[in-house]
XYZ file of N, CA and C in Angstrom:
459
model
N 0.435 -15.487 12.398
C 2.019 -15.331 11.221
C 3.016 -14.253 10.961
N 3.536 -14.154 11.531
C 4.914 -13.106 10.789
C 5.109 -12.942 10.178
N 5.720 -12.290 9.160
C 6.676 -12.574 7.975
C 7.998 -13.256 7.720
N 8.342 -13.466 8.982
C 9.149 -14.434 9.539
C 9.247 -15.743 8.799
N 7.813 -16.331 8.654
C 7.744 -17.048 8.610
C 6.545 -17.510 7.375
N 6.048 -16.249 7.127
C 5.796 -16.289 6.268
C 5.566 -17.345 4.282
N 5.240 -18.081 4.077
C 6.013 -18.414 3.036
C 4.631 -18.371 1.888
N 4.958 -17.658 0.527
C 3.798 -17.208 -0.410
C 2.623 -18.412 -0.460
N 2.664 -20.522 -0.541
C 1.484 -21.020 -0.643
C 0.864 -20.682 0.956
N 1.498 -20.276 1.590
C 0.424 -20.231 2.627
C -0.604 -18.874 2.818
N -0.347 -17.854 2.413
C -1.532 -16.763 1.823
C -2.469 -16.809 1.590
N -3.324 -16.625 2.534
C -4.957 -17.418 2.453
C -5.449 -15.568 2.710
N -6.921 -15.583 1.967
C -7.724 -14.538 1.696
C -9.114 -14.944 1.351
N -9.306 -13.877 2.092
C -11.262 -13.573 2.218
C -11.733 -13.916 0.239
N -11.250 -13.629 -0.492
C -10.910 -13.313 -2.033
C -10.283 -14.025 -3.077
N -11.195 -14.598 -4.232
C -9.984 -14.639 -4.432
C -9.432 -13.551 -5.382
N -9.267 -12.208 -5.205
C -8.424 -11.302 -6.182
C -7.908 -10.006 -5.876
N -7.167 -10.095 -4.233
C -7.036 -9.367 -3.197
C -5.418 -8.252 -3.868
N -4.937 -7.733 -3.307
C -4.562 -6.578 -4.137
C -3.640 -6.023 -2.857
N -2.059 -5.441 -3.135
C -1.531 -5.401 -2.255
C -1.225 -4.019 -2.466
N -1.929 -2.552 -1.344
C -1.329 -1.609 -1.079
C -0.626 -0.909 -1.067
N 0.662 -0.415 -0.620
C 1.925 0.181 0.022
C 1.685 1.410 -0.824
N 1.792 1.765 0.842
C 1.248 3.690 1.180
C 2.222 4.046 1.847
N 2.421 5.308 0.680
C 3.805 5.834 1.812
C 5.142 5.698 1.895
N 5.402 4.906 1.394
C 7.459 4.321 1.726
C 8.056 4.805 0.428
N 8.115 6.458 1.257
C 9.406 7.260 0.312
C 10.356 7.288 0.804
N 11.160 7.951 1.179
C 13.048 8.489 0.750
C 12.298 9.254 1.972
N 11.522 10.587 2.403
C 10.974 11.268 3.795
C 10.847 10.271 4.941
N 10.411 9.533 4.583
C 10.126 9.061 6.115
C 12.122 8.952 6.005
N 13.298 8.562 5.797
C 14.455 9.285 6.675
C 14.477 10.624 6.825
N 13.647 11.701 7.056
C 14.263 13.032 7.283
C 13.448 12.606 9.425
N 12.695 11.832 8.558
C 12.337 11.627 10.885
C 13.351 11.716 11.288
N 13.272 11.962 12.655
C 13.793 10.791 14.180
C 13.089 9.642 13.802
N 14.624 8.871 13.588
C 14.669 7.431 13.718
C 14.494 6.994 15.831
N 14.799 7.964 16.033
C 13.811 7.924 17.376
C 11.937 7.645 17.815
N 12.045 8.424 16.341
C 9.942 8.549 16.995
C 9.519 7.667 16.721
N 9.999 6.656 15.745
C 9.448 5.392 14.948
C 9.708 3.997 15.649
N 8.470 3.568 16.134
C 8.364 2.194 16.844
C 8.791 0.536 16.087
N 9.655 1.348 14.674
C 9.069 0.445 13.406
C 9.982 0.441 12.807
N 11.515 0.684 12.986
C 12.581 1.006 12.528
C 12.938 -0.535 11.072
N 12.141 -1.904 11.491
C 12.667 -2.805 10.481
C 11.215 -2.695 9.149
N 10.442 -1.458 9.163
C 9.891 -1.197 8.607
C 9.845 -1.307 6.793
N 10.325 -1.807 6.579
C 11.080 -0.920 4.961
C 11.417 -2.432 4.849
N 12.341 -3.033 5.660
C 12.631 -4.247 5.387
C 11.188 -5.083 5.435
N 11.183 -5.717 6.447
C 9.115 -6.623 5.727
C 8.494 -5.886 4.979
N 8.009 -4.960 4.268
C 7.498 -4.669 3.684
C 8.227 -5.323 2.190
N 9.253 -4.810 1.891
C 10.469 -5.450 0.713
C 9.730 -6.754 1.097
N 10.422 -7.361 1.820
C 9.968 -9.111 1.810
C 8.315 -9.794 1.793
N 7.345 -8.236 2.142
C 6.306 -9.255 1.755
C 5.713 -8.622 -0.197
N 6.772 -7.796 -1.168
C 6.319 -7.090 -1.768
C 6.889 -8.412 -2.396
N 8.108 -9.010 -2.004
C 8.778 -10.237 -3.321
C 7.685 -10.908 -2.862
N 7.129 -11.335 -1.912
C 6.353 -12.624 -1.548
C 5.413 -12.606 -2.934
N 4.631 -11.358 -2.871
C 3.559 -11.064 -3.614
C 3.728 -11.305 -4.502
N 4.929 -10.339 -4.824
C 5.584 -10.888 -6.598
C 5.390 -11.984 -7.263
N 6.308 -12.822 -6.461
C 6.192 -13.999 -6.596
C 4.777 -14.826 -7.118
N 3.911 -14.392 -6.015
C 2.465 -14.777 -6.041
C 1.934 -14.604 -7.286
N 2.613 -13.920 -8.246
C 2.030 -12.556 -9.694
C 0.189 -12.124 -9.174
N 0.721 -11.335 -7.890
C -0.716 -10.791 -6.821
C -1.241 -8.861 -7.983
N -1.276 -8.436 -7.506
C -1.378 -7.334 -7.992
C -0.849 -6.241 -7.056
N -0.503 -5.100 -7.728
C -0.006 -4.269 -6.022
C -0.174 -2.591 -6.421
N -0.239 -1.930 -5.695
C -1.077 -0.768 -5.720
C -0.121 0.271 -4.912
N 0.747 1.352 -5.525
C 1.749 1.762 -4.531
C 1.266 2.433 -3.968
N 1.028 3.839 -3.020
C 0.621 4.755 -3.071
C 1.656 6.197 -2.430
N 1.954 6.954 -3.246
C 2.585 7.862 -2.230
C 2.100 9.525 -2.452
N 2.335 9.878 -1.441
C 2.476 11.392 -1.065
C 2.861 12.701 -1.283
N 1.858 13.736 -2.076
C 2.958 14.417 -2.285
C 1.893 15.883 -2.325
N 2.972 15.963 -0.989
C 2.555 17.069 0.204
C 2.538 18.439 -0.970
N 1.524 19.369 -0.259
C 0.998 20.383 -0.901
C 1.764 22.111 0.004
N 3.307 21.350 1.025
C 3.212 22.431 1.264
C 4.887 22.691 0.406
N 5.664 22.912 -0.012
C 6.410 23.251 -0.629
C 8.249 22.615 0.442
N 7.983 23.210 1.540
C 8.826 22.761 2.470
C 8.485 21.206 3.127
N 7.540 20.834 2.413
C 7.255 19.019 2.709
C 8.469 18.365 2.202
N 8.880 17.249 2.829
C 9.807 16.185 2.716
C 9.167 15.183 1.695
N 8.148 15.399 1.565
C 7.283 15.151 0.472
C 6.853 15.962 -0.135
N 6.726 16.811 -0.364
C 6.558 17.754 -1.933
C 7.291 16.766 -3.125
N 6.735 17.241 -4.471
C 7.160 16.531 -5.484
C 8.912 16.757 -5.844
N 8.693 18.712 -5.369
C 10.445 18.749 -5.983
C 11.282 18.226 -4.684
N 10.803 17.713 -3.721
C 11.915 17.432 -2.514
C 12.606 16.142 -3.041
N 13.853 15.823 -2.242
C 14.756 14.878 -2.872
C 13.992 13.677 -1.731
N 12.561 13.722 -0.675
C 11.657 12.752 -0.537
C 11.550 12.388 -1.251
N 10.716 12.408 -2.144
C 9.344 12.476 -2.993
C 9.123 10.727 -3.761
N 10.686 10.339 -3.866
C 11.204 8.644 -4.540
C 10.829 7.865 -3.689
N 10.349 7.005 -3.850
C 9.846 5.508 -3.615
C 11.142 5.595 -2.512
N 10.992 4.118 -1.756
C 12.273 3.557 -1.057
C 12.920 2.556 -2.233
N 14.460 1.538 -2.233
C 14.302 1.539 -3.768
C 13.696 -0.101 -2.871
N 13.771 -0.214 -1.870
C 13.583 -1.788 -2.089
C 11.854 -1.501 -2.038
N 10.885 -1.163 -2.070
C 9.931 -1.257 -2.532
C 9.087 -0.310 -3.969
N 10.055 0.090 -4.698
C 9.663 1.054 -5.824
C 8.823 -0.035 -7.130
N 8.002 0.577 -7.283
C 7.196 0.167 -8.595
C 8.453 -0.993 -9.175
N 7.825 -1.964 -9.569
C 8.901 -1.586 -11.221
C 7.726 -2.976 -11.973
N 7.928 -2.878 -13.651
C 6.929 -3.082 -14.703
C 6.045 -2.619 -15.077
N 4.941 -3.376 -14.802
C 3.193 -2.465 -14.988
C 2.584 -2.727 -13.610
N 3.206 -2.663 -12.567
C 2.688 -2.405 -11.493
C 1.677 -0.395 -10.562
N 0.829 -0.415 -10.700
C 0.546 0.997 -10.232
C 1.064 1.599 -9.830
N 0.912 2.559 -9.691
C 1.372 3.939 -8.875
C -0.179 5.139 -8.592
N -0.536 5.436 -7.693
C -1.715 5.882 -6.983
C -1.025 7.720 -6.566
N -0.778 8.707 -6.875
C -0.383 9.597 -6.505
C -2.076 10.650 -5.611
N -1.193 10.689 -4.127
C -2.197 11.189 -3.388
C -1.955 12.852 -2.800
N -3.062 13.571 -2.402
C -2.268 14.792 -1.605
C -2.858 14.905 -0.035
N -4.027 14.055 -0.557
C -4.461 13.983 1.256
C -3.824 12.935 2.041
N -4.606 12.731 3.168
C -4.220 11.816 4.488
C -4.983 10.566 3.736
N -5.360 10.665 3.263
C -6.383 9.579 2.447
C -6.433 9.179 1.319
N -6.222 7.769 1.271
C -5.506 7.269 -0.699
C -6.505 6.907 -1.470
N -7.995 7.561 -0.855
C -9.090 7.111 -1.920
C -9.505 9.032 -1.794
N -9.236 9.426 -1.464
C -9.743 11.509 -1.826
C -9.022 11.367 -2.804
N -10.108 12.073 -3.903
C -9.344 13.038 -4.657
C -8.280 11.609 -6.177
N -8.727 10.408 -6.087
C -7.425 9.623 -6.406
C -8.636 8.634 -7.595
N -7.834 8.178 -8.048
C -8.784 7.090 -8.926
C -8.657 5.755 -8.109
N -8.448 5.521 -6.906
C -7.892 4.459 -6.290
C -8.812 2.982 -6.286
N -10.050 3.876 -6.118
C -11.393 2.879 -6.097
C -11.796 2.511 -7.229
N -11.409 3.789 -8.207
C -11.996 2.847 -9.744
C -11.326 1.894 -9.980
N -9.587 1.981 -9.183
C -8.591 0.656 -10.152
C -8.721 -0.449 -9.806
N -9.884 0.149 -8.278
C -9.983 -1.623 -7.949
C -11.484 -2.079 -8.324
N -11.896 -2.043 -8.562
C -12.875 -1.709 -9.422
C -12.970 -2.523 -10.469
N -12.193 -2.218 -11.768
C -11.819 -1.484 -12.852
C -11.142 -3.500 -13.094
N -10.111 -3.500 -12.358
C -9.335 -4.404 -11.437
C -9.941 -5.817 -11.003
N -11.301 -5.213 -10.364
C -12.130 -6.860 -10.042
C -11.307 -6.871 -8.638
N -10.965 -6.309 -7.581
C -10.294 -6.923 -6.342
C -11.305 -6.138 -5.880
N -11.135 -7.790 -5.257
C -11.599 -7.282 -3.595
C -11.787 -7.676 -2.563
N -10.284 -7.505 -2.258
C -9.539 -7.818 -1.079
C -8.719 -6.228 -0.969
N -8.652 -5.429 -0.041
C -6.896 -5.595 -0.147
C -6.366 -5.394 1.251
N -4.786 -5.418 1.173
C -3.324 -5.585 2.370
C -2.633 -4.353 2.354
N -3.328 -3.936 2.977
C -2.740 -2.604 2.835
C -1.473 -2.380 4.372
N -0.114 -1.830 3.767
C 0.849 -1.602 4.792
C 1.817 -0.123 4.198
N 2.516 -0.048 5.588
C 3.288 1.221 5.511
C 4.055 1.532 6.218
N 4.628 2.732 6.790
C 5.502 3.063 7.505
C 4.841 3.762 9.576
N 3.634 4.803 7.916
C 3.079 5.709 8.884
C 2.356 5.245 9.551
N 1.496 4.310 10.445
C 0.330 3.477 10.683
C -0.497 4.588 11.208
N -0.404 5.868 11.978
C -1.347 7.268 12.869
C -1.723 7.295 11.519
N -1.446 7.397 10.614
C -1.680 8.769 9.502
C -2.352 8.676 8.185
N -1.823 8.216 7.495
C -2.531 8.047 6.004
C -2.864 6.098 5.975
N -1.944 5.345 6.518
C -2.405 3.660 6.688
C -4.300 3.884 7.528
N -4.248 3.799 8.364
C -5.789 4.294 9.319
C -6.432 5.749 8.697
N -6.187 6.264 8.263
C -7.532 7.443 6.688
C -7.761 5.876 6.018
N -7.005 6.069 4.717
C -7.047 5.086 4.147
C -7.931 3.126 3.801
N -7.304 3.053 5.411
C -8.326 1.744 6.705
C -9.760 2.205 6.003
N -9.897 3.043 7.437
C -11.220 3.655 7.539
C -11.767 3.908 6.461
N -11.633 4.596 5.419
C -12.188 4.242 4.126
C -12.891 3.369 3.663
N -11.176 2.702 3.208
C -11.660 1.295 2.785
C -13.202 0.580 3.272
N -13.199 0.220 4.542
C -13.530 -0.520 5.029
C -15.255 -0.136 4.747
N -15.361 0.677 4.386
C -17.142 0.971 4.361
C -17.322 1.057 2.779
N -16.219 1.024 1.713
C -16.853 0.728 0.509
C -17.418 -0.448 0.114
N -18.378 -0.791 -0.816
C -19.165 -1.736 -1.222
C -17.620 -2.321 -2.142
N -17.414 -3.517 -2.085
C -16.300 -4.128 -3.402
C -17.066 -5.499 -2.395
N -18.132 -6.074 -4.553
C -19.103 -7.559 -4.221
C -17.960 -8.576 -3.543
N -18.048 -9.358 -3.090
C -16.877 -11.072 -2.932
C -17.190 -11.570 -3.785
N -15.999 -12.088 -4.086
C -15.801 -13.078 -4.986
C -16.150 -14.232 -4.273
N -16.599 -15.390 -5.094
C -16.198 -17.067 -4.270
C -16.303 -17.749 -5.660
N -16.296 -19.064 -4.829
C -15.609 -20.279 -5.749
C -16.744 -20.739 -6.211
N -17.285 -21.192 -4.745
C -18.544 -21.823 -4.987
C -20.199 -21.279 -5.541
N -21.057 -22.106 -6.243
C -22.634 -21.737 -6.277
C -22.948 -20.133 -5.803
N -23.259 -19.338 -6.859
C -24.185 -18.190 -6.532
C -25.457 -18.606 -5.575
N -25.750 -18.166 -5.361
C -27.461 -17.859 -4.606
C -28.014 -16.573 -5.493
């Protein structure tokens, strides 16, 4: 299923409480040449997914990178630090700020997921070969107890 024909009613998960993690979709993305990206419509697709996620009242966690390097477009003092407007947090959506490539390193993301009893994550972003890859790899090793609707053995 692609996002083009995706409807909220069709969302199927392995658990009863999934969360959407949107990783590093910040204005800094525009500082890089569009010719180096193979996904120029990623932000539009993520915004569409986010709208459907919000419509279903499912939890969202926005993750942003805060570079340690002053000359980085991801540094907190840079114009590139804010989220892209199309996917910016609203209301009580959570924001996790990281300074490493993985969203679980030196953040409270794992604790947040545990406290909210999140048992499945769906991860999206623009730069897949860095922060998304690292975040998914660490997440795959986490032990999050599965929730079931049936009787427990």
